[in-house]
Coordinates of C-alpha atoms in Angstrom, one line a residue:
Chain N
M208 CA -18.4 7.5 -11.8
E209 CA -19.0 10.6 -9.7
P210 CA -16.5 11.5 -7.0
R211 CA -18.2 10.8 -3.8
S212 CA -16.8 11.6 -0.4
V213 CA -18.2 11.1 3.0
G214 CA -18.3 13.9 5.5
A215 CA -16.6 17.3 5.4
A216 CA -13.2 18.1 6.7
G217 CA -13.5 19.0 10.4
P218 CA -11.8 22.2 11.3
G219 CA -10.0 20.6 14.3
I220 CA -8.4 17.7 12.5
G221 CA -4.7 18.0 11.5
K222 CA -3.5 15.7 8.8
V223 CA -0.2 13.9 8.5
P224 CA 0.8 12.8 5.0
T225 CA 1.5 9.1 4.5
G226 CA 4.1 9.3 1.8
I227 CA 2.1 6.6 0.0
R228 CA 1.1 7.4 -3.6
G229 CA -2.6 8.0 -4.0
M230 CA -3.3 7.3 -0.3
D231 CA -3.5 10.9 0.8
E232 CA -6.0 11.7 -1.9
I233 CA -8.5 9.2 -0.6
L234 CA -7.8 10.3 3.0
H235 CA -8.3 13.9 2.1
G236 CA -4.8 14.8 3.1
G237 CA -3.4 12.0 5.3
L238 CA -3.9 10.3 8.6
P239 CA -5.3 12.1 11.6
E240 CA -2.6 14.0 13.5
N241 CA -2.0 13.0 17.1
R242 CA -4.7 10.4 16.8
T243 CA -5.0 6.7 16.2
T244 CA -5.3 4.9 12.9
V245 CA -6.0 1.1 12.8
V246 CA -5.1 -0.9 9.8
V247 CA -6.6 -4.4 9.5
G248 CA -5.9 -6.9 6.8
S249 CA -5.1 -10.6 6.2
P250 CA -1.5 -11.7 6.2
G251 CA 0.6 -10.4 3.3
T252 CA -1.6 -7.5 2.4
G253 CA 1.1 -4.9 3.0
K254 CA 0.2 -3.6 6.5
S255 CA 3.9 -3.5 7.6
I256 CA 4.9 -1.8 4.4
L257 CA 2.2 0.8 4.9
C258 CA 3.6 1.5 8.4
L259 CA 7.2 1.7 7.2
Q260 CA 6.4 4.2 4.4
F261 CA 4.4 6.3 6.8
L262 CA 7.2 6.4 9.3
C263 CA 9.9 7.0 6.7
E264 CA 7.9 9.9 5.2
G265 CA 7.9 11.4 8.7
A266 CA 11.5 10.5 9.5
S267 CA 12.6 12.3 6.3
N268 CA 10.6 15.4 7.2
G269 CA 11.5 16.2 10.7
Q270 CA 9.0 13.8 12.4
P271 CA 11.0 11.0 14.0
G272 CA 9.3 7.6 14.0
L273 CA 9.2 4.4 16.1
F274 CA 8.3 1.0 14.7
V275 CA 7.2 -1.5 17.2
S276 CA 7.3 -5.0 15.6
C277 CA 5.2 -7.6 17.4
D278 CA 5.4 -10.0 14.5
Q279 CA 8.7 -10.1 12.7
P280 CA 12.4 -9.6 13.6
V281 CA 13.7 -6.1 12.9
E282 CA 16.4 -7.6 10.6
A283 CA 13.6 -9.0 8.4
L284 CA 12.0 -5.6 8.4
R285 CA 15.2 -3.9 7.3
A286 CA 15.5 -6.3 4.4
D287 CA 11.8 -5.9 3.4
A288 CA 12.2 -2.1 3.5
L289 CA 15.2 -2.2 1.3
S290 CA 13.3 -4.2 -1.4
I291 CA 10.9 -1.2 -1.7
G292 CA 13.7 1.4 -1.7
L293 CA 13.6 2.4 2.0
D294 CA 16.9 2.4 3.8
L295 CA 15.9 2.1 7.4
E296 CA 19.4 1.8 8.7
S297 CA 20.5 5.2 7.5
L298 CA 17.4 6.7 9.1
E299 CA 18.1 4.8 12.3
N300 CA 21.7 6.1 12.3
E301 CA 20.4 9.7 12.0
G302 CA 18.2 9.0 15.0
A303 CA 15.1 9.7 12.9
L304 CA 13.8 6.1 13.1
T305 CA 13.8 3.5 15.8
L306 CA 12.9 -0.2 15.4
L307 CA 11.8 -1.8 18.6
P308 CA 11.5 -5.6 18.6
A309 CA 8.4 -6.7 20.5
E310 CA 7.9 -10.3 19.6
F311 CA 6.5 -12.2 22.5
P312 CA 9.0 -15.0 23.2
A313 CA 7.7 -18.3 22.0
D314 CA 8.9 -20.2 25.1
S315 CA 6.5 -18.3 27.4
E316 CA 3.8 -19.8 29.6
I317 CA 1.0 -17.6 30.8
I318 CA -0.3 -17.9 34.4
G319 CA -2.4 -15.1 35.7
D320 CA -2.8 -11.4 34.8
F321 CA 0.0 -9.2 33.4
R322 CA 0.6 -5.8 31.8
F323 CA 2.7 -4.5 29.1
D324 CA 4.3 -1.9 31.3
P325 CA 7.9 -2.7 30.3
L326 CA 7.0 -2.3 26.6
L327 CA 5.2 1.0 27.2
E328 CA 8.1 2.2 29.3
R329 CA 10.5 1.4 26.5
I330 CA 8.3 3.2 24.0
S331 CA 8.0 6.2 26.3
R332 CA 11.8 6.4 26.7
V333 CA 12.4 6.4 22.9
V334 CA 9.6 8.9 22.5
Q335 CA 11.3 11.2 24.9
S336 CA 14.9 10.8 23.9
R337 CA 14.2 10.9 20.1
G338 CA 11.4 13.3 20.0
V339 CA 9.2 10.7 18.3
R340 CA 6.0 12.0 16.6
R341 CA 4.9 8.9 14.7
I342 CA 4.5 5.4 16.0
A343 CA 3.5 2.2 14.3
I344 CA 2.7 -0.9 16.4
D345 CA 2.6 -3.7 13.9
E346 CA 0.3 -6.6 14.7
L347 CA -0.5 -5.4 18.2
D348 CA -3.3 -8.0 18.1
L349 CA -0.6 -10.7 18.6
L350 CA 0.1 -9.3 22.1
L351 CA -3.5 -8.6 23.0
R352 CA -4.5 -12.1 22.0
L353 CA -2.4 -13.5 24.8
Y354 CA -5.1 -12.5 27.3
E355 CA -7.5 -15.3 28.1
D356 CA -9.7 -12.7 29.7
P357 CA -11.0 -10.3 27.0
A358 CA -11.6 -7.6 29.6
A359 CA -7.8 -7.6 30.4
G360 CA -7.0 -7.3 26.7
R361 CA -9.4 -4.4 26.4
R362 CA -7.8 -2.7 29.4
E363 CA -4.3 -3.0 28.0
L364 CA -5.4 -1.7 24.5
F365 CA -6.9 1.3 26.1
R366 CA -3.9 1.9 28.3
I367 CA -1.5 1.8 25.3
H368 CA -3.9 4.0 23.4
R369 CA -4.2 6.5 26.2
T370 CA -0.5 6.6 27.1
L371 CA 0.6 7.4 23.6
R372 CA -2.3 9.8 22.8
Q373 CA -1.3 12.0 25.8
R374 CA 2.1 12.5 24.2
G375 CA 0.8 14.0 21.0
I376 CA 1.7 11.0 18.9
T377 CA 0.2 10.0 15.5
L378 CA -0.3 6.3 16.1
V379 CA -0.9 3.5 13.6
L380 CA -1.9 0.1 14.9
T381 CA -2.2 -2.9 12.7
A382 CA -4.1 -6.2 13.2
K383 CA -4.5 -9.4 11.3
T384 CA -7.9 -10.5 10.1
S385 CA -8.5 -14.2 9.8
H386 CA -6.0 -16.0 7.6
W387 CA -6.7 -15.8 3.9
T388 CA -10.4 -15.2 4.3
P389 CA -11.1 -11.6 3.4
G390 CA -14.6 -10.6 4.5
A391 CA -14.7 -13.2 7.2
A392 CA -16.2 -12.1 10.5
W393 CA -14.0 -10.1 12.7
S394 CA -12.9 -11.3 16.1
P395 CA -14.1 -9.4 19.1
L396 CA -10.6 -8.1 19.6
L397 CA -10.6 -6.7 16.0
H398 CA -13.9 -5.0 16.7
L399 CA -12.4 -3.5 19.8
M400 CA -9.4 -2.2 18.0
A401 CA -11.6 -0.7 15.3
E402 CA -13.6 1.1 18.0
T403 CA -10.5 2.8 19.4
A404 CA -9.6 4.1 15.9
D405 CA -10.2 7.6 14.7
C406 CA -9.3 6.3 11.2
L407 CA -9.9 2.7 10.2
L408 CA -8.4 1.2 7.0
E409 CA -8.9 -2.3 5.6
L410 CA -6.6 -4.0 3.2
D411 CA -7.5 -7.1 1.4
Q412 CA -6.4 -9.2 -1.5
R413 CA -8.3 -11.3 -4.0
V414 CA -7.3 -13.5 -6.9
E415 CA -9.3 -13.2 -10.1
A416 CA -8.4 -15.0 -13.3
Q417 CA -5.0 -15.8 -11.6
I418 CA -4.2 -12.2 -11.2
T419 CA -3.9 -10.8 -7.7
T420 CA -5.7 -7.6 -6.9
R421 CA -5.2 -5.8 -3.7
R422 CA -7.8 -3.3 -2.4
L423 CA -7.8 -0.6 0.3
R424 CA -10.9 0.8 1.9
V425 CA -11.4 3.6 4.4
L426 CA -14.1 2.3 6.8
K427 CA -14.2 5.4 9.0
Y428 CA -12.5 8.7 9.6
R429 CA -13.7 10.7 12.5
G430 CA -14.0 14.4 11.7
S431 CA -12.9 14.1 8.2
G432 CA -14.2 13.4 4.7
F433 CA -12.7 10.5 2.8
I434 CA -13.4 8.5 -0.4
P435 CA -15.2 5.4 0.7
N436 CA -14.8 3.3 -2.4
E437 CA -12.6 0.3 -2.6
C438 CA -9.4 1.5 -4.1
P439 CA -7.0 -0.9 -5.8
F440 CA -3.4 -0.8 -4.7
V441 CA -0.2 -2.5 -5.6
I442 CA 3.1 -3.2 -4.0
T443 CA 5.8 -2.3 -6.3
E444 CA 9.5 -1.7 -5.9
R445 CA 8.4 1.8 -4.6
G446 CA 6.2 0.3 -2.0
L447 CA 2.4 0.8 -1.7
S448 CA 0.7 2.7 -4.5
V449 CA -3.1 3.4 -4.3
I450 CA -5.2 4.2 -7.3
P451 CA -8.4 6.0 -6.3
V452 CA -11.0 4.8 -8.8
A453 CA -13.4 7.4 -7.8
I454 CA -11.4 10.5 -8.4
V455 CA -12.9 11.8 -11.6
G456 CA -13.0 15.2 -13.1
L457 CA -10.5 16.9 -10.9
G458 CA -8.5 19.6 -12.5
Q459 CA -10.4 19.4 -15.7
G460 CA -10.1 22.7 -17.5
P461 CA -11.1 24.0 -20.9
M462 CA -9.4 22.2 -23.7
A463 CA -9.0 25.2 -25.9
R464 CA -5.5 24.7 -27.1
K465 CA -5.0 22.6 -30.2
V466 CA -2.0 20.8 -31.4
T467 CA -1.3 19.4 -34.8
S468 CA -1.8 15.7 -35.4
G469 CA 1.3 15.9 -37.6
Y470 CA -0.8 15.9 -40.8
R471 CA -2.3 19.0 -42.2
W472 CA -5.1 17.1 -43.9
L473 CA -6.1 15.4 -40.7
D474 CA -5.9 18.7 -38.8
A475 CA -8.4 20.1 -41.3
L476 CA -10.8 17.2 -40.6
L477 CA -10.4 17.7 -36.9
G478 CA -11.1 21.4 -37.1
G479 CA -7.6 22.4 -36.2
G480 CA -5.9 19.4 -34.6
F481 CA -6.2 17.5 -31.4
C482 CA -7.2 19.3 -28.2
V483 CA -4.5 19.4 -25.6
G484 CA -5.5 17.3 -22.6
A485 CA -8.2 15.4 -24.5
E486 CA -8.7 11.7 -24.5
I487 CA -8.5 10.5 -28.1
L488 CA -9.5 7.1 -29.3
I489 CA -8.1 5.9 -32.6
A490 CA -9.9 2.7 -33.4
G491 CA -8.9 0.9 -36.6
E492 CA -8.7 -2.4 -38.3
P493 CA -5.3 -4.1 -38.5
G494 CA -3.0 -2.4 -41.0
T495 CA -4.8 0.9 -41.2
G496 CA -1.9 2.8 -39.8
K497 CA -3.0 3.6 -36.3
T498 CA 0.6 3.3 -35.0
T499 CA 1.9 5.5 -37.8
L500 CA -0.7 8.1 -37.1
A501 CA 0.2 8.1 -33.4
A502 CA 3.9 8.2 -34.1
T503 CA 3.5 11.1 -36.4
F504 CA 1.7 13.0 -33.8
A505 CA 4.4 12.1 -31.2
R506 CA 7.2 13.3 -33.6
A507 CA 5.4 16.6 -34.1
A508 CA 5.0 17.1 -30.4
C509 CA 8.6 16.2 -29.7
E510 CA 9.7 18.7 -32.4
R511 CA 7.8 21.4 -30.5
G512 CA 9.8 20.3 -27.4
E513 CA 6.8 18.5 -25.7
K514 CA 7.5 15.2 -24.0
V515 CA 5.6 12.1 -25.1
L516 CA 5.3 8.8 -23.3
Y517 CA 4.7 5.9 -25.6
L518 CA 3.3 2.8 -24.0
S519 CA 3.6 -0.1 -26.4
F520 CA 1.7 -3.2 -25.4
E521 CA 2.3 -4.9 -28.7
E522 CA 5.9 -4.4 -29.9
P523 CA 9.3 -3.8 -28.4
E524 CA 10.9 -0.4 -28.9
H525 CA 13.5 -1.5 -31.5
S526 CA 11.1 -3.2 -33.9
L527 CA 8.6 -0.4 -33.5
L528 CA 11.2 2.2 -34.4
R529 CA 12.4 0.1 -37.3
N530 CA 8.9 -0.4 -38.7
L531 CA 8.1 3.3 -38.4
R532 CA 11.2 4.3 -40.3
R533 CA 9.8 2.3 -43.2
V534 CA 6.8 4.5 -43.4
G535 CA 8.9 7.6 -43.0
V536 CA 8.5 8.4 -39.4
D537 CA 11.9 8.4 -37.8
L538 CA 11.5 8.8 -34.0
R539 CA 15.2 8.2 -33.1
P540 CA 16.0 11.9 -32.8
A541 CA 13.1 12.4 -30.5
V542 CA 14.2 9.5 -28.4
G543 CA 17.8 10.7 -28.4
A544 CA 16.7 14.2 -27.3
G545 CA 15.0 12.7 -24.3
K546 CA 11.6 14.0 -25.5
L547 CA 10.1 10.6 -26.3
L548 CA 10.1 7.7 -23.9
F549 CA 9.1 4.2 -25.0
R550 CA 7.9 1.7 -22.5
A551 CA 7.2 -1.7 -23.9
V552 CA 4.8 -3.7 -21.7
V553 CA 3.8 -7.3 -21.7
P554 CA 0.1 -7.2 -20.6
E555 CA 0.0 -10.6 -19.1
S556 CA 3.2 -10.2 -17.1
V557 CA 1.5 -8.6 -14.2
G558 CA -2.0 -7.5 -13.1
V559 CA -3.9 -4.4 -14.1
E560 CA -3.2 -2.6 -10.9
Q561 CA 0.5 -3.1 -11.3
H562 CA 0.4 -1.7 -14.9
L563 CA -1.5 1.3 -13.8
A564 CA 0.8 2.0 -10.8
E565 CA 3.8 1.8 -13.0
T566 CA 2.3 4.1 -15.6
V567 CA 1.3 6.6 -12.8
A568 CA 4.8 6.5 -11.4
L569 CA 6.3 6.9 -14.9
T570 CA 4.0 9.8 -15.6
A571 CA 4.9 11.5 -12.4
E572 CA 8.6 11.1 -13.1
F573 CA 8.8 11.8 -16.8
Q574 CA 6.1 14.5 -16.9
P575 CA 4.9 13.9 -20.4
K576 CA 2.6 16.3 -22.2
H577 CA 1.1 13.5 -24.2
I578 CA 0.7 9.8 -23.8
V579 CA 0.2 7.2 -26.5
V580 CA -1.3 3.8 -25.5
D581 CA -0.7 1.2 -28.2
A582 CA -3.0 -0.6 -28.1
V583 CA -5.8 -0.9 -25.5
S584 CA -7.1 -4.0 -27.3
A585 CA -4.1 -5.8 -25.8
F586 CA -5.4 -5.0 -22.3
L587 CA -7.8 -7.9 -22.6
R588 CA -4.8 -10.1 -22.1
M589 CA -4.3 -8.5 -18.6
G590 CA -6.7 -11.0 -17.2
S591 CA -10.1 -9.5 -16.9
F592 CA -12.4 -7.3 -18.9
Q593 CA -13.3 -5.3 -15.8
G594 CA -9.7 -4.8 -15.0
A595 CA -8.9 -3.5 -18.5
H596 CA -11.9 -1.2 -18.3
D597 CA -10.8 0.1 -14.9
Y598 CA -7.3 0.7 -16.3
L599 CA -8.6 2.8 -19.1
I600 CA -10.9 4.9 -17.0
R601 CA -8.3 5.5 -14.4
L602 CA -5.5 6.2 -16.8
G603 CA -7.8 8.7 -18.5
N604 CA -8.5 10.4 -15.2
I605 CA -4.9 10.7 -14.5
C606 CA -4.3 12.3 -17.9
R607 CA -7.2 14.7 -17.3
Q608 CA -5.9 15.7 -13.9
R609 CA -2.5 16.4 -15.4
R610 CA -3.8 17.8 -18.6
I611 CA -2.1 15.2 -20.6
T612 CA -3.3 14.4 -24.1
A613 CA -4.0 10.7 -24.3
L614 CA -4.1 8.8 -27.5
F615 CA -5.6 5.4 -27.1
L616 CA -5.2 3.1 -30.1
S617 CA -7.5 0.2 -30.4
E618 CA -7.8 -2.6 -32.8
L619 CA -11.2 -3.2 -34.5
T620 CA -11.1 -6.9 -35.3
G621 CA -14.7 -7.5 -35.5
E622 CA -14.4 -9.8 -32.4
L623 CA -17.0 -8.9 -29.9
G624 CA -14.5 -8.6 -27.0
A625 CA -12.2 -6.0 -28.5
R626 CA -14.9 -4.2 -30.2
S627 CA -17.1 -3.8 -27.1
L628 CA -14.1 -2.8 -25.1
S629 CA -13.2 0.1 -27.3
I630 CA -16.6 1.1 -28.5
A631 CA -18.8 0.6 -25.5
Y632 CA -16.4 2.0 -22.9
L633 CA -13.6 4.0 -24.3
S634 CA -15.6 5.6 -27.0
S635 CA -18.1 6.8 -24.5
I636 CA -15.5 8.7 -22.5
A637 CA -13.2 9.8 -25.2
D638 CA -13.4 13.4 -26.3
T639 CA -12.3 12.6 -29.8
V640 CA -12.9 9.4 -31.8
L641 CA -11.2 8.5 -35.1
V642 CA -12.1 5.3 -36.9
C643 CA -9.8 3.8 -39.6
R644 CA -11.3 1.0 -41.6
Y645 CA -11.2 -0.7 -45.0
E646 CA -13.9 -0.1 -47.6
Q647 CA -14.3 -2.0 -50.7
G648 CA -13.7 0.2 -53.7
G649 CA -13.4 -0.2 -57.4
Q650 CA -9.8 -1.6 -57.3
G651 CA -9.9 -3.5 -54.1
Y652 CA -9.9 -2.1 -50.6
R653 CA -9.4 1.5 -49.7
R654 CA -8.4 2.9 -46.3
I655 CA -10.9 5.3 -44.9
L656 CA -10.6 7.6 -41.9
R657 CA -13.5 9.3 -40.2
V658 CA -13.8 11.6 -37.3
L659 CA -16.8 10.2 -35.3
R660 CA -16.6 12.8 -32.7
S661 CA -14.5 15.7 -31.6
R662 CA -15.7 17.5 -28.5
G663 CA -15.2 21.2 -28.5
S664 CA -14.2 21.5 -32.1
A665 CA -15.8 22.1 -35.4
H666 CA -14.9 19.0 -37.4
S667 CA -15.8 17.3 -40.6
T668 CA -18.0 14.3 -40.7
D669 CA -16.7 13.3 -44.1
S670 CA -14.7 10.3 -44.7
Q671 CA -11.2 10.7 -46.0
E672 CA -9.5 8.1 -48.1
Y673 CA -5.8 7.8 -47.4
E674 CA -2.9 5.5 -48.1
I675 CA 0.2 4.5 -46.2
T676 CA 3.3 5.8 -48.1
G677 CA 7.0 6.1 -47.4
K678 CA 6.2 9.4 -45.9
G679 CA 3.4 8.4 -43.5
L680 CA -0.3 8.6 -44.2
A681 CA -1.2 10.6 -47.2
P682 CA -4.7 11.7 -48.3
V683 CA -6.0 10.3 -51.6
G684 CA -7.8 12.7 -53.9
A685 CA -7.0 15.7 -51.7
R686 CA -10.1 17.6 -51.2
P687 CA -11.0 20.0 -48.4
P688 CA -13.6 19.0 -46.0
D689 CA -16.9 20.3 -47.4
R690 CA -19.3 19.5 -44.7
V691 CA -18.5 20.9 -41.3
I692 CA -20.4 20.5 -38.2
R693 CA -19.8 22.3 -34.9
T694 CA -20.2 20.6 -31.6
R695 CA -19.8 22.3 -28.2
Chain U
M145 CA 18.0 -2.7 40.7
T146 CA 18.3 -6.3 41.7
R147 CA 17.7 -7.5 45.2
S148 CA 17.8 -11.0 46.5
I149 CA 14.8 -12.4 48.3
E150 CA 15.7 -12.8 51.9
G151 CA 17.0 -16.2 52.8
T152 CA 18.2 -17.0 49.3
R153 CA 21.8 -18.0 49.1
A154 CA 24.2 -16.6 46.5
R155 CA 24.0 -18.4 43.2
E156 CA 26.1 -21.6 43.1
E157 CA 26.9 -24.2 40.5
S158 CA 24.9 -26.8 42.3
E159 CA 21.7 -24.8 42.1
E160 CA 19.0 -26.4 40.0
F161 CA 16.9 -23.3 39.4
V162 CA 17.8 -19.7 38.9
F163 CA 14.8 -17.4 39.1
Q164 CA 14.6 -13.8 37.9
L165 CA 11.3 -12.3 38.6
F166 CA 10.7 -9.0 36.6
I167 CA 8.0 -6.8 38.2
F168 CA 6.9 -3.3 37.5
G169 CA 6.7 -1.1 40.6
S170 CA 3.8 -1.7 42.9
A171 CA 1.4 -3.2 40.4
P172 CA -0.9 -5.7 42.2
A173 CA 0.3 -8.6 40.1
S174 CA 3.8 -8.0 41.3
S175 CA 3.2 -8.9 44.9
T176 CA 1.2 -11.9 44.0
A177 CA 4.0 -13.2 41.8
Q178 CA 6.6 -12.5 44.5
R179 CA 4.5 -14.5 47.1
T180 CA 4.2 -17.5 44.8
L181 CA 7.9 -17.4 44.1
E182 CA 8.7 -17.3 47.8
L183 CA 6.4 -20.1 48.4
I184 CA 7.9 -22.3 45.8
R185 CA 11.4 -21.5 46.9
D186 CA 10.7 -22.2 50.6
K187 CA 8.5 -25.1 50.3
Y188 CA 9.6 -27.0 47.2
L189 CA 13.1 -26.0 46.3
Q190 CA 14.7 -25.4 49.6
G191 CA 18.4 -24.9 48.9
R192 CA 18.0 -25.8 45.3
C193 CA 17.5 -22.4 43.8
S194 CA 18.3 -18.7 43.8
A195 CA 15.8 -16.0 43.2
A196 CA 16.1 -12.3 42.4
V197 CA 13.4 -9.7 41.9
I198 CA 14.1 -7.0 39.3
D199 CA 11.9 -3.9 39.2
V200 CA 11.7 -2.8 35.6
E201 CA 10.6 0.7 36.6
E202 CA 14.0 1.1 38.4
D203 CA 16.1 -1.0 36.1
P204 CA 14.8 -0.7 32.5
Q205 CA 18.1 -1.8 31.0
A206 CA 17.8 -5.3 32.6
A207 CA 14.3 -5.6 31.0
A208 CA 15.7 -4.5 27.6
V209 CA 18.5 -7.1 27.8
H210 CA 16.1 -9.9 28.6
E211 CA 13.5 -8.5 26.1
I212 CA 10.8 -8.3 28.8
L213 CA 7.6 -7.0 27.3
A214 CA 5.2 -7.7 30.1
T215 CA 5.3 -7.9 33.9
P216 CA 5.4 -10.0 35.9
T217 CA 7.7 -12.3 34.0
L218 CA 9.5 -15.1 35.7
V219 CA 12.6 -16.1 33.8
V220 CA 13.7 -19.6 34.9
S221 CA 17.2 -20.8 34.1
R222 CA 17.9 -24.5 34.6
G223 CA 21.4 -25.4 33.5
K224 CA 21.5 -24.3 29.9
Q225 CA 17.7 -24.3 29.5
S226 CA 15.6 -21.3 30.2
Q227 CA 11.9 -20.6 30.1
R228 CA 9.5 -17.8 30.9
I229 CA 6.3 -17.7 32.8
V230 CA 4.4 -14.5 32.3
G231 CA 1.7 -13.4 34.7
S232 CA 0.8 -13.0 38.3
L233 CA 1.6 -16.7 39.0
D234 CA -1.7 -16.8 40.9
D235 CA -1.9 -20.5 40.5
P236 CA 1.1 -22.1 42.2
A237 CA 0.1 -25.6 41.2
R238 CA 0.3 -24.7 37.6
V239 CA 3.6 -22.9 38.1
L240 CA 5.0 -26.1 39.7
T241 CA 3.7 -28.2 36.8
V242 CA 5.3 -25.8 34.3
L243 CA 8.6 -26.1 36.2
G244 CA 8.3 -29.9 36.2
I245 CA 8.3 -30.1 40.0
A246 CA 6.5 -33.2 41.3
V247 CA 4.1 -32.4 44.1
A248 CA 2.1 -34.8 46.3
A249 CA -1.7 -34.4 45.9
G250 CA -3.1 -31.5 47.8
Q251 CA 0.3 -30.2 48.8
A252 CA 0.2 -27.1 46.7
G253 CA -2.7 -24.9 46.2
G254 CA -4.7 -21.9 47.4
N255 CA -4.4 -23.0 51.1
D256 CA -0.7 -22.0 51.0
F257 CA -1.6 -18.4 50.6

């Protein structure tokens, strides 16, 4: 996947950050300053949350905001905002945020033409008295749909647009698309709103294999480049979080530095150890010690003072720690020192997007140097093959951007699904691939490790027999690698 | 600023209808709505109503209190009930229908303007 973006950044366009994780990346900096952004989406796709996050980001950074709610009572908004960690009331008390109820009373009859002068007047007064710089009008289409005459609706939209634009306001308008039918034809009103937009965003949600996926797409951005791909997003307890699928290869640097795998014999096979910032696939049959291998690596890293995030998709922390102690890898000191963070995840609990968003948030917070994912074969339980694939690719990209070493463990069961997931996809993007399998020997099965690939290192192509002991993995018949190939 | 339409008595308990017409400055729809209200008051509700016109441009607070988003808006109070009619009221017959005022055929309509 090559990063593709449309257009170049215009010199005259100022950008206003949204405060939404991942969103500013796909918008090349944020929403257009002093201009109009229109967000369309079916009900429940997160339009209001997007507006709230945008306004709160500004309110907390010296740009007072105004939220005009045409759809829901402001009390409901405050409650919704709290659920994603935004305390509107304290911002309101500081004067940094104003909520303006603008629900059209249900008991109204309409006879003849009318204008939204009182609403505009109220907005203007708040703008003046509070020094408002950002305004969101949520579900403005509800008000504009009251006009029987489309021309009158058009006139009113333009008037609102013009009035606020003259005041140097960054404006976000939202509108509903047809209920529950993403991709359905837009109403003329929606087209009209889209026309007035300098930046046009679409949110939608789909349900695949009983797992909901939300996607965001930038449809246009006057005078600016943007990433046009559909980007999955989730709504978590931190609000919206967008994952740009298309961002690949940013911040990739040389992977010169090597760190030990925790085993000298394995370092020798690898030509010195694992490359920092590399994506490493450890594929192995059940019971070949993949987890032990990864845990030994993690322990060594923590002993050097480097943080490791261990995502366990198969076992809870306590049983994992206990089992590792049996093979001589005690990770409790590393956990106690705050260097090692375990996160046990049940793959089928939430969708792929949610998993990724949580991982991204955790990565940003914990700032690990290395990540262990144990095991990607469990991802298939997330709902869809495509989703699991996307997760891997995107997690890999995040690690590359942040120069995080990623150890992906994967089960080789011989089943087509798991095998094709790890081999066909992950192995093609991984910098280093280790395979652990059983081979029939004279006295039963022997465990064999092989380095299939190690980009940027001279490594051995020889197989190494090993066993799992009370002190971790130990080579059998210790012999130095005799055949070394160099790949660049 | 609230001003009574000329000829309207002060509000009394016996009044059936209390009208508050919210307008915005000299917008064209404002005068049309005022004419309709005067017509209804004089022709159909003689002595049974009070009517006030409130210019939102001059008295924004009143609009805020009544949550007026659009003008003209006619707020009609009838006992404990209240309803709103938004728009220029350019169809008096429809306004009467909405108010539930019975009108003989042909009595109300464009000819009254």
